[in-house]
Coordinates of C-alpha atoms in Angstrom, one line a residue:
Chain V
M1 CA 8.4 33.8 25.0
T2 CA 6.2 32.0 22.3
A3 CA 5.9 28.3 23.0
L4 CA 6.9 25.9 20.2
P5 CA 3.5 24.3 20.0
D6 CA 1.9 27.7 19.2
L7 CA 4.5 28.4 16.6
V8 CA 3.8 25.1 15.0
R9 CA 0.1 25.5 15.0
S10 CA 0.5 29.0 13.5
E11 CA 2.8 27.7 10.9
L12 CA 0.8 24.7 10.0
Q13 CA -2.2 26.9 9.4
D14 CA -0.2 29.3 7.2
L15 CA 1.1 26.4 5.3
A16 CA -2.5 24.9 4.8
D17 CA -3.6 28.4 3.6
S18 CA -0.7 29.1 1.2
H19 CA -2.5 27.9 -1.8
P20 CA -6.2 27.9 -2.9
P21 CA -7.8 24.5 -3.5
P22 CA -7.4 23.5 -7.1
A23 CA -10.2 24.0 -9.6
G24 CA -12.2 21.2 -10.9
L25 CA -11.0 18.8 -8.4
A26 CA -14.2 16.7 -8.4
D27 CA -14.2 16.3 -12.2
R28 CA -10.6 15.4 -12.3
S29 CA -11.0 12.8 -9.5
I30 CA -13.9 11.4 -11.2
R31 CA -11.8 11.1 -14.5
A32 CA -9.0 9.4 -12.6
G33 CA -11.5 7.1 -10.8
H34 CA -13.0 6.0 -14.1
R35 CA -9.4 5.3 -15.3
R36 CA -8.7 3.4 -12.2
R37 CA -11.8 1.5 -12.8
R38 CA -10.9 0.6 -16.4
R39 CA -7.6 -0.7 -15.2
A40 CA -9.2 -2.9 -12.8
V41 CA -11.5 -4.3 -15.4
A42 CA -8.4 -4.7 -17.8
A43 CA -6.6 -6.5 -15.1
V44 CA -9.3 -9.1 -14.5
A45 CA -9.8 -9.4 -18.3
A46 CA -6.1 -10.1 -18.8
A47 CA -6.0 -12.5 -16.0
C48 CA -9.2 -14.4 -17.5
V49 CA -7.4 -14.6 -20.8
L50 CA -4.2 -16.1 -19.5
G51 CA -6.2 -18.3 -17.1
V52 CA -7.9 -20.0 -20.1
A53 CA -4.5 -21.0 -21.5
L54 CA -3.0 -22.2 -18.2
P55 CA -4.2 -25.0 -16.0
L56 CA -5.5 -23.7 -12.7
A57 CA -4.1 -25.7 -10.0
V58 CA -5.3 -23.4 -7.3
A59 CA -8.1 -21.0 -6.9
A60 CA -5.9 -18.1 -7.5
V61 CA -5.1 -17.1 -11.1
R62 CA -1.6 -17.8 -12.2
L63 CA 0.1 -15.5 -14.7
S64 CA 3.2 -16.6 -16.8
G65 CA 5.5 -13.7 -15.9
P66 CA 5.8 -10.4 -14.2
A67 CA 4.5 -8.8 -17.4
G68 CA 7.4 -6.6 -17.6
V69 CA 10.4 -6.5 -20.0
I70 CA 13.7 -8.0 -19.0
D71 CA 16.7 -6.5 -20.5
T72 CA 19.7 -8.9 -20.8
V73 CA 22.7 -7.4 -19.1
T74 CA 26.2 -8.7 -18.5
T75 CA 27.9 -7.5 -15.4
G76 CA 31.0 -9.8 -15.4
D77 CA 29.7 -11.4 -12.3
T78 CA 28.1 -14.7 -13.2
N79 CA 26.4 -15.0 -9.8
A80 CA 24.8 -11.7 -10.0
R81 CA 21.2 -12.3 -10.7
N82 CA 17.9 -10.7 -9.7
V83 CA 14.3 -11.4 -10.0
V84 CA 11.1 -9.6 -9.7
Y85 CA 9.7 -11.1 -6.5
A86 CA 6.4 -9.2 -6.3
V87 CA 4.4 -6.6 -8.3
H88 CA 1.8 -4.3 -6.7
R89 CA -0.8 -3.3 -9.1
G90 CA -2.6 0.1 -8.5
A91 CA -6.0 -1.0 -9.7
W92 CA -8.3 -2.2 -7.2
D93 CA -10.2 -5.4 -7.7
N94 CA -14.1 -5.8 -7.3
A95 CA -13.7 -6.3 -3.6
G96 CA -11.8 -3.1 -3.3
Q97 CA -8.6 -4.8 -2.4
T98 CA -5.2 -4.1 -3.9
P99 CA -3.8 -7.2 -5.7
W100 CA -0.1 -8.2 -5.6
Q101 CA 1.4 -10.9 -7.9
I102 CA 4.1 -12.9 -6.1
L103 CA 6.7 -15.1 -7.6
D104 CA 6.4 -18.9 -7.1
P105 CA 10.2 -19.7 -7.5
T106 CA 9.6 -23.4 -8.2
S107 CA 7.5 -22.7 -11.4
G108 CA 8.4 -19.3 -12.2
D109 CA 4.7 -18.3 -12.3
Y110 CA 3.2 -15.4 -10.5
R111 CA 0.2 -15.9 -7.9
D112 CA -2.2 -13.3 -7.2
L113 CA -2.8 -12.2 -3.7
A114 CA -4.7 -9.5 -2.1
A115 CA -2.6 -8.0 0.7
G116 CA -1.9 -4.6 2.5
W117 CA 1.9 -5.2 2.3
V118 CA 4.4 -7.7 0.9
S119 CA 7.9 -7.5 2.3
E120 CA 11.1 -8.3 0.4
P121 CA 11.6 -12.2 0.6
S122 CA 14.1 -14.2 2.5
S123 CA 17.3 -14.9 0.7
D124 CA 16.0 -18.3 -0.8
L125 CA 12.9 -16.6 -1.9
R126 CA 10.9 -19.1 0.1
Y127 CA 9.1 -16.8 2.5
A128 CA 7.9 -13.2 2.7
M129 CA 6.0 -11.3 5.3
I130 CA 2.5 -9.8 4.4
L131 CA -0.2 -7.6 6.1
P132 CA -3.9 -8.3 5.6
P133 CA -5.6 -6.1 3.2
W134 CA -7.3 -3.1 4.4
V135 CA -11.0 -3.5 4.2
Y136 CA -13.1 -0.5 4.8
K137 CA -16.5 -0.8 6.6
P138 CA -18.8 2.1 6.6
G139 CA -19.3 3.9 9.9
E140 CA -16.1 2.1 11.4
M141 CA -12.8 3.8 11.9
P142 CA -10.5 1.1 10.5
G143 CA -7.2 0.8 12.4
P144 CA -3.8 -0.6 11.3
A145 CA -3.2 -4.4 10.9
T146 CA -2.8 -6.2 14.1
R147 CA -1.7 -9.5 12.6
V148 CA 1.1 -10.4 10.2
G149 CA 1.4 -13.4 7.9
R150 CA 4.3 -15.5 6.6
Y151 CA 3.7 -16.1 3.1
E152 CA 5.1 -19.3 1.5
S153 CA 6.0 -18.5 -2.0
A154 CA 5.9 -22.1 -3.5
T155 CA 2.4 -22.9 -2.1
G156 CA 0.7 -19.5 -1.5
K157 CA 0.1 -20.7 2.1
I158 CA 0.0 -18.2 4.9
R159 CA 0.6 -18.5 8.5
W160 CA -0.8 -15.7 10.5
Y161 CA 0.5 -14.3 13.7
D162 CA -1.6 -12.0 16.1
I163 CA 0.6 -9.4 17.4
G164 CA -2.1 -7.8 19.4
R165 CA -1.6 -4.0 18.5
G166 CA -1.3 -2.0 15.3
I167 CA 1.8 -2.8 13.3
A168 CA 3.5 -1.8 10.0
E169 CA 6.1 -2.7 7.6
P170 CA 7.1 -6.4 8.6
Q171 CA 10.4 -7.6 7.3
I172 CA 11.8 -11.1 7.2
S173 CA 15.2 -12.1 8.2
P174 CA 17.4 -13.5 5.4
D175 CA 17.1 -16.9 6.8
G176 CA 13.4 -16.8 7.0
R177 CA 13.2 -17.6 10.6
R178 CA 12.3 -14.3 12.2
A179 CA 10.4 -11.1 11.2
V180 CA 10.8 -7.5 12.7
V181 CA 7.6 -5.3 12.7
A182 CA 7.2 -1.7 13.8
E183 CA 4.3 -0.5 15.8
A184 CA 2.1 1.5 13.6
Y185 CA 2.7 5.2 14.4
G186 CA 4.6 4.0 17.6
A187 CA 8.0 4.5 18.9
P188 CA 10.4 3.7 16.0
G189 CA 13.0 2.6 18.6
R190 CA 10.8 -0.3 20.0
P191 CA 10.2 -2.7 17.1
V192 CA 9.0 -6.2 17.8
V193 CA 10.9 -9.3 16.6
L194 CA 8.8 -12.3 15.9
D195 CA 9.9 -15.8 16.0
L196 CA 8.2 -17.5 13.0
D197 CA 8.6 -21.1 14.3
S198 CA 7.1 -20.4 17.8
G199 CA 5.2 -17.3 17.3
A200 CA 6.9 -15.7 20.3
T201 CA 7.5 -11.9 20.1
Q202 CA 10.1 -9.9 21.8
T203 CA 10.0 -6.1 22.0
V204 CA 13.5 -4.6 21.1
T205 CA 14.6 -1.6 22.8
L206 CA 17.1 0.3 20.8
E207 CA 20.0 2.1 22.4
P208 CA 19.8 5.8 21.8
T209 CA 22.5 5.8 19.2
A210 CA 20.6 3.4 16.9
E211 CA 17.2 5.0 17.8
D212 CA 18.5 8.4 16.8
A213 CA 19.5 6.8 13.5
I214 CA 15.9 5.9 12.5
E215 CA 14.2 8.8 14.3
G216 CA 11.4 10.2 12.1
S217 CA 11.3 7.1 9.8
Y218 CA 8.0 5.2 9.5
G219 CA 7.9 1.5 10.3
T220 CA 11.1 -0.3 9.8
S221 CA 12.3 1.4 6.5
D222 CA 15.4 2.6 8.2
L223 CA 15.9 -0.6 10.2
R224 CA 17.0 -3.5 8.2
W225 CA 18.1 -7.2 9.0
H226 CA 21.8 -7.9 9.0
P227 CA 22.9 -10.6 6.4
D228 CA 23.5 -12.9 9.5
S229 CA 19.9 -12.8 10.5
Q230 CA 21.0 -12.4 14.1
H231 CA 21.4 -8.5 14.1
L232 CA 19.5 -5.6 12.9
V233 CA 21.1 -2.6 11.2
A234 CA 19.8 1.1 12.0
G235 CA 20.4 3.9 9.7
G236 CA 22.4 1.7 7.3
H237 CA 25.5 1.4 9.5
I238 CA 24.7 0.7 13.2
V239 CA 24.4 -2.9 14.0
V240 CA 22.4 -3.9 17.0
D241 CA 21.6 -7.3 18.6
L242 CA 18.1 -8.6 19.0
R243 CA 17.9 -6.8 22.4
G244 CA 18.7 -3.5 20.7
R245 CA 22.3 -3.1 22.1
V246 CA 24.7 -1.6 19.7
T247 CA 27.4 -4.2 18.8
K248 CA 29.1 -2.4 16.0
I249 CA 29.2 1.0 14.2
L250 CA 30.6 0.9 10.8
P251 CA 32.5 4.1 10.0
V252 CA 30.9 6.3 7.3
P253 CA 33.3 8.4 5.0
A254 CA 33.1 12.0 5.5
D255 CA 30.6 13.7 3.1
A256 CA 28.8 10.5 2.5
A257 CA 25.6 8.8 3.8
A258 CA 25.3 5.2 4.7
V259 CA 22.8 3.4 2.6
A260 CA 23.1 -0.4 3.5
L261 CA 25.5 -2.8 4.8
R262 CA 27.3 -4.9 2.2
P263 CA 26.0 -8.6 1.7
T264 CA 29.3 -9.7 3.4
G265 CA 28.4 -7.6 6.5
N266 CA 31.9 -6.0 6.1
G267 CA 31.7 -2.4 4.8
L268 CA 28.9 -0.2 3.5
L269 CA 27.2 0.9 0.4
V270 CA 27.4 4.8 0.7
Q271 CA 26.1 7.8 -1.2
P272 CA 29.0 10.3 -1.6
Q273 CA 27.9 13.9 -1.5
D274 CA 29.0 14.5 -5.1
G275 CA 26.7 11.7 -6.4
G276 CA 26.8 8.0 -7.4
Y277 CA 27.5 5.1 -5.0
A278 CA 30.5 3.7 -3.4
L279 CA 31.7 0.6 -1.5
T280 CA 33.7 1.0 1.7
D281 CA 35.7 -1.6 3.9
D282 CA 35.2 -2.2 7.5
R283 CA 37.4 0.8 8.3
G284 CA 35.3 3.2 6.2
R285 CA 37.8 3.4 3.2
I286 CA 36.1 3.8 -0.1
V287 CA 37.1 0.6 -2.3
A288 CA 35.0 1.1 -5.4
R289 CA 33.1 4.0 -6.8
A290 CA 30.7 4.7 -9.5
A291 CA 29.7 8.1 -10.4
L292 CA 26.3 8.9 -11.7
N293 CA 24.8 12.0 -13.4
Q294 CA 21.7 12.0 -11.3
T295 CA 20.5 10.4 -8.2
Y296 CA 18.7 6.9 -8.4
G297 CA 17.3 5.1 -5.4
F298 CA 18.8 2.0 -4.1
E299 CA 16.5 -1.1 -4.5
T300 CA 18.7 -4.2 -3.7
W301 CA 22.0 -5.8 -4.2
R302 CA 23.2 -7.3 -7.4
G303 CA 25.9 -9.9 -6.5
R304 CA 28.6 -8.6 -4.2
N305 CA 29.8 -5.5 -6.3
G306 CA 26.6 -4.5 -7.9
I307 CA 23.3 -2.9 -7.0
V308 CA 19.8 -2.5 -8.6
L309 CA 18.7 1.1 -8.7
H310 CA 15.1 2.5 -9.4
G311 CA 15.8 4.7 -12.5
D312 CA 13.5 7.2 -14.1
A313 CA 9.7 6.3 -14.5
D314 CA 9.4 2.5 -14.9
Q315 CA 12.9 1.5 -15.2
F316 CA 15.3 -0.5 -12.9
L317 CA 19.0 -0.1 -13.5
G318 CA 21.9 -2.4 -12.7
L319 CA 25.1 -0.7 -11.7
N320 CA 28.5 -2.5 -11.3
L321 CA 30.4 -0.5 -8.8
R322 CA 33.6 -1.9 -9.7
S323 CA 33.3 -1.3 -13.5
G324 CA 30.9 1.6 -13.3
D325 CA 28.8 -0.1 -16.0
L326 CA 25.1 1.2 -15.8
R327 CA 22.3 -0.2 -17.8
T328 CA 18.7 -0.9 -17.7
V329 CA 17.9 -4.3 -16.5
Y330 CA 14.1 -4.4 -16.1
T331 CA 11.2 -2.2 -17.3
M332 CA 8.0 -2.2 -15.5
P333 CA 4.8 -3.2 -17.4
Q334 CA 3.1 -0.2 -19.1
N335 CA -0.7 0.5 -19.0
P336 CA -3.3 -0.7 -18.7
L337 CA -2.0 -2.6 -15.8
R338 CA -0.5 0.2 -13.9
V339 CA 2.0 -0.8 -11.2
D340 CA 2.4 0.9 -7.9
N341 CA 5.3 -1.0 -6.6
V342 CA 7.9 -3.7 -7.8
I343 CA 10.0 -5.8 -5.4
V344 CA 13.2 -6.7 -6.9
A345 CA 15.2 -9.2 -5.1
P346 CA 18.6 -11.0 -5.4
A347 CA 18.3 -14.4 -6.9
D348 CA 21.7 -15.7 -6.2
A349 CA 20.0 -18.6 -4.3
L350 CA 18.0 -19.9 -7.1
P351 CA 19.5 -23.1 -8.7
V352 CA 21.0 -22.5 -12.3
G353 CA 18.3 -23.4 -14.8
S354 CA 15.5 -22.2 -12.5
R355 CA 12.4 -21.4 -14.4
S356 CA 12.1 -18.1 -12.7
P357 CA 12.6 -15.1 -14.9
T358 CA 15.9 -13.9 -13.6
F359 CA 17.9 -11.0 -15.1
Chain F
M1 CA -22.2 4.2 -11.4
R2 CA -25.5 5.9 -11.4
A3 CA -25.6 9.7 -12.3
S4 CA -27.0 10.3 -8.8
D5 CA -23.7 8.9 -7.4
H6 CA -21.7 11.3 -9.6
E7 CA -23.7 14.3 -8.3
Q8 CA -23.4 13.2 -4.7
F9 CA -19.7 12.8 -5.2
R10 CA -19.2 16.1 -6.8
Q11 CA -21.2 17.7 -4.0
F12 CA -19.1 16.0 -1.3
V13 CA -15.9 17.3 -3.0
D14 CA -17.2 20.8 -3.7
A15 CA -18.3 21.1 0.0
R16 CA -15.3 19.4 1.7
G17 CA -12.6 19.7 -1.0
A18 CA -11.1 22.9 0.4
V19 CA -10.9 21.4 3.9
L20 CA -9.3 18.3 2.8
F21 CA -6.9 20.2 0.5
R22 CA -5.5 22.1 3.6
V23 CA -4.8 18.9 5.4
A24 CA -3.1 17.6 2.3
L25 CA -1.0 20.8 2.0
A26 CA 0.1 20.5 5.7
L27 CA 1.0 16.8 5.2
T28 CA 3.0 17.1 2.1
G29 CA 4.3 20.8 2.2
T30 CA 3.9 21.6 -1.5
R31 CA 1.0 22.3 -3.8
E32 CA 1.8 19.8 -6.4
A33 CA 2.3 17.0 -3.8
A34 CA -0.9 18.0 -2.1
E35 CA -2.9 17.9 -5.4
D36 CA -1.5 14.6 -6.2
L37 CA -2.2 13.1 -2.9
L38 CA -5.6 14.5 -2.7
Q39 CA -6.7 13.6 -6.3
T40 CA -5.3 9.9 -5.8
V41 CA -7.4 9.6 -2.5
L42 CA -10.5 11.1 -4.1
A43 CA -10.2 8.9 -7.1
R44 CA -10.1 5.8 -4.9
T45 CA -12.9 7.2 -2.9
F46 CA -15.0 7.7 -6.2
V47 CA -14.5 4.1 -7.2
R48 CA -15.8 2.9 -3.8
W49 CA -18.3 5.7 -3.4
R50 CA -21.3 3.4 -2.7
H51 CA -19.3 1.7 0.2
V52 CA -18.1 4.8 1.8
L53 CA -21.3 6.7 1.7
G54 CA -21.8 6.3 5.3
D55 CA -19.2 8.8 6.2
P56 CA -17.0 9.6 3.3
E57 CA -15.0 12.4 5.0
M58 CA -13.8 10.0 7.6
Y59 CA -12.6 7.6 4.8
V60 CA -10.9 10.4 2.8
R61 CA -9.2 11.8 5.9
R62 CA -7.8 8.6 7.1
S63 CA -6.7 7.7 3.4
L64 CA -4.9 11.1 3.2
Y65 CA -2.8 10.4 6.3
H66 CA -2.0 6.8 5.2
A67 CA -1.5 7.2 1.6
Q68 CA 1.1 10.0 2.5
V69 CA 2.9 7.6 4.8
S70 CA 3.0 4.9 2.0
V71 CA 4.5 7.4 -0.5
W72 CA 7.3 7.8 1.9
R73 CA 8.1 4.2 1.7
R74 CA 10.1 4.6 -1.4
R75 CA 11.4 8.1 -0.8
A76 CA 12.8 7.0 2.6
R77 CA 15.3 4.8 0.8
V78 CA 17.2 7.9 -0.6
R79 CA 18.8 9.2 2.5
E80 CA 19.7 12.8 3.0
T81 CA 23.5 13.3 2.1
P82 CA 25.5 15.5 4.6
T83 CA 27.0 18.5 3.1
G84 CA 30.7 19.5 3.5
Q85 CA 29.8 23.0 4.8
M86 CA 27.3 23.8 7.4
P87 CA 25.0 26.6 6.2
E88 CA 25.4 29.8 8.1
R89 CA 22.9 29.9 11.1
P90 CA 22.1 33.0 12.9
D91 CA 23.3 33.4 16.4
P92 CA 20.3 32.7 18.6
R93 CA 21.2 35.8 20.7
D94 CA 20.6 37.8 17.7
H95 CA 17.2 39.3 17.5
M96 CA 15.1 37.1 15.3
D97 CA 12.2 38.6 13.8
A98 CA 8.8 36.8 13.3
A99 CA 9.4 36.2 9.6
E100 CA 12.7 34.5 10.1
Q101 CA 11.1 32.4 12.9
R102 CA 8.3 31.3 10.8
L103 CA 10.6 30.3 8.0
L104 CA 12.7 28.3 10.4
V105 CA 9.7 26.5 11.8
R106 CA 8.5 25.7 8.2
R107 CA 11.7 24.4 7.1
A108 CA 12.0 22.2 10.2
L109 CA 8.4 20.9 9.8
L110 CA 9.3 19.7 6.3
R111 CA 12.2 17.8 7.6
L112 CA 10.2 15.8 9.9
G113 CA 9.3 12.1 9.1
P114 CA 5.9 11.4 7.7
R115 CA 4.6 9.9 11.0
Q116 CA 5.7 12.8 13.1
R117 CA 4.5 15.4 10.8
A118 CA 1.1 13.5 10.6
V119 CA 0.7 13.5 14.4
L120 CA 1.4 17.5 14.3
V121 CA -1.1 18.0 11.6
A122 CA -3.8 16.2 13.4
R123 CA -2.9 17.7 16.8
F124 CA -2.2 21.3 15.8
L125 CA -3.8 22.0 12.3
E126 CA -7.0 20.0 12.8
D127 CA -7.2 20.5 16.5
L128 CA -8.1 16.9 17.1
S129 CA -8.1 15.7 20.7
E130 CA -5.5 13.0 21.6
E131 CA -8.4 10.4 21.3
R132 CA -9.6 11.5 18.0
T133 CA -6.0 11.5 16.7
A134 CA -5.4 8.0 18.1
A135 CA -8.5 6.9 16.2
L136 CA -7.6 8.6 13.0
L137 CA -3.9 7.2 13.1
G138 CA -4.8 3.9 14.5
C139 CA -2.7 4.0 17.8
S140 CA -3.1 4.5 21.5
T141 CA -3.4 8.0 23.0
G142 CA -0.2 7.4 24.8
T143 CA 1.6 6.8 21.5
V144 CA 0.0 10.2 20.3
R145 CA 1.5 11.9 23.3
S146 CA 4.9 10.5 23.1
Q147 CA 5.0 11.1 19.3
T148 CA 4.0 14.6 19.7
Y149 CA 6.8 15.1 22.3
R150 CA 9.2 13.4 20.0
A151 CA 8.1 15.6 17.1
L152 CA 8.6 18.7 18.9
S153 CA 11.9 17.5 20.2
R154 CA 13.0 16.9 16.6
L155 CA 12.1 20.3 15.6
R156 CA 14.2 21.8 18.4
Q157 CA 16.9 19.6 17.2
V158 CA 16.9 20.5 13.6
A159 CA 16.3 24.2 14.3
P160 CA 18.2 24.9 17.6
E161 CA 18.3 28.6 16.8
L162 CA 14.6 28.8 17.5
N163 CA 15.2 28.9 21.2
V164 CA 11.6 29.1 22.1
G165 CA 9.6 28.0 25.2
R166 CA 7.6 24.8 25.9
G167 CA 3.8 24.8 26.2
D168 CA 1.5 22.7 28.3
I169 CA 1.0 20.2 25.5
E170 CA 4.8 19.6 25.2
R171 CA 5.2 19.4 29.1
R172 CA 2.2 16.9 29.3
A173 CA 3.4 14.7 26.4
E174 CA 7.0 14.6 28.1
E175 CA 5.3 12.6 30.9
W176 CA 4.7 9.7 28.4
I177 CA 8.4 9.1 27.5
P178 CA 9.6 6.1 28.9

């Protein structure tokens, strides 16, 4: 009988040989590299222009906004507000690092930061977790980050924590007191919870039910914080405590997939098989539903009954699950400053009249 | 950038592009995605060419693996939706010819997460040792073994009709599962 590893080896070789290498790869890469370089130069030039007009309180260049287009939207929920917390630019700066721009919620400005990763922020937008930028050294095999930082949005200060092994995708709890990190390329069922005050770490050993729900994911992308900051949620609907024990499994309707826990902790956001999104109650009954013509990825919550979706190309859409209202709420900046990633966060905790550009 | 840098870069891509494209194909599963991935990584390499001249292939290989994982960060948010009706699966007792078996393995490989696929590509396509795989992915050799075992177990789970035996690698890796 053929062994599975032999079949895998043979099939991977077939897959790798299934297409010839593309013609003109070197020239296309050089052209793309030139475009990348021009974008980097344009980014520096734009930052310098804005820097002349704005007082520089810190060494980092501050920009006056996320440089995207905010489309006003009325959802009927006056508390439903979002903000662009961070923007990741594809262009590399002169040091070969990928720059982020992160919101200072007290001023509404954006601060530059070279980082390898920026998480979604705590619910008050005060903190986010970051990883140091990846710096390549010739002749060395660089490994993953072994330390993680807590970034303070209002000051730009970073407190670093050494984890002592390769880590990926840190996420901060909604209350900003803890972070969960995954071991880079390690077992997904054994993430580490970090106490951000004491620096103490604790390895979480997920029960098999929860581990199965995140099997195959990278980092913590399928393991999220519960709104109460005391639990984690695996696979969108399995609640575990910080020791990894399953404390609750929210029922998922038949022919639907769990996406996320609702902000109240009761019920789920689910994706029905026939499209769109729906809200369920604690017993798995659908209580609100909005159909969509095509699939858009869930980004974050927009109040209690709405969500922000990643639309086509550079657009973010607001969807009210009660009314079915769908419209563009934010458009990413266009060239020459190409954007690789935008982190949109709920802005419910910001005071009314905040200078942050909410939408 | 000097003309000689352009020429060096071009020579590097001409010499190693085919090998790197094979890795990109195995990591992504489709020609379009592989071209996107490889071109993105090569464009970054070109911009940093003078810094990576010591060992550009190592730089590109590592970037390929890690860039593929980061692409998944966004895709992972759209979860697989279960279907109301399960597709018909052949009875494993039926004779399964080699072509069917290969198709099943390929489909199952494409359903693996990026990390598990990366470990299998490094170990089985590139034939890297556990130590080299660990260095490439930035983890311990124990993690490479346990991830290999988990990936193979996942393949058996998503394609139970394969009904194939276990090799030495799988048996050895199993010893590392806590």
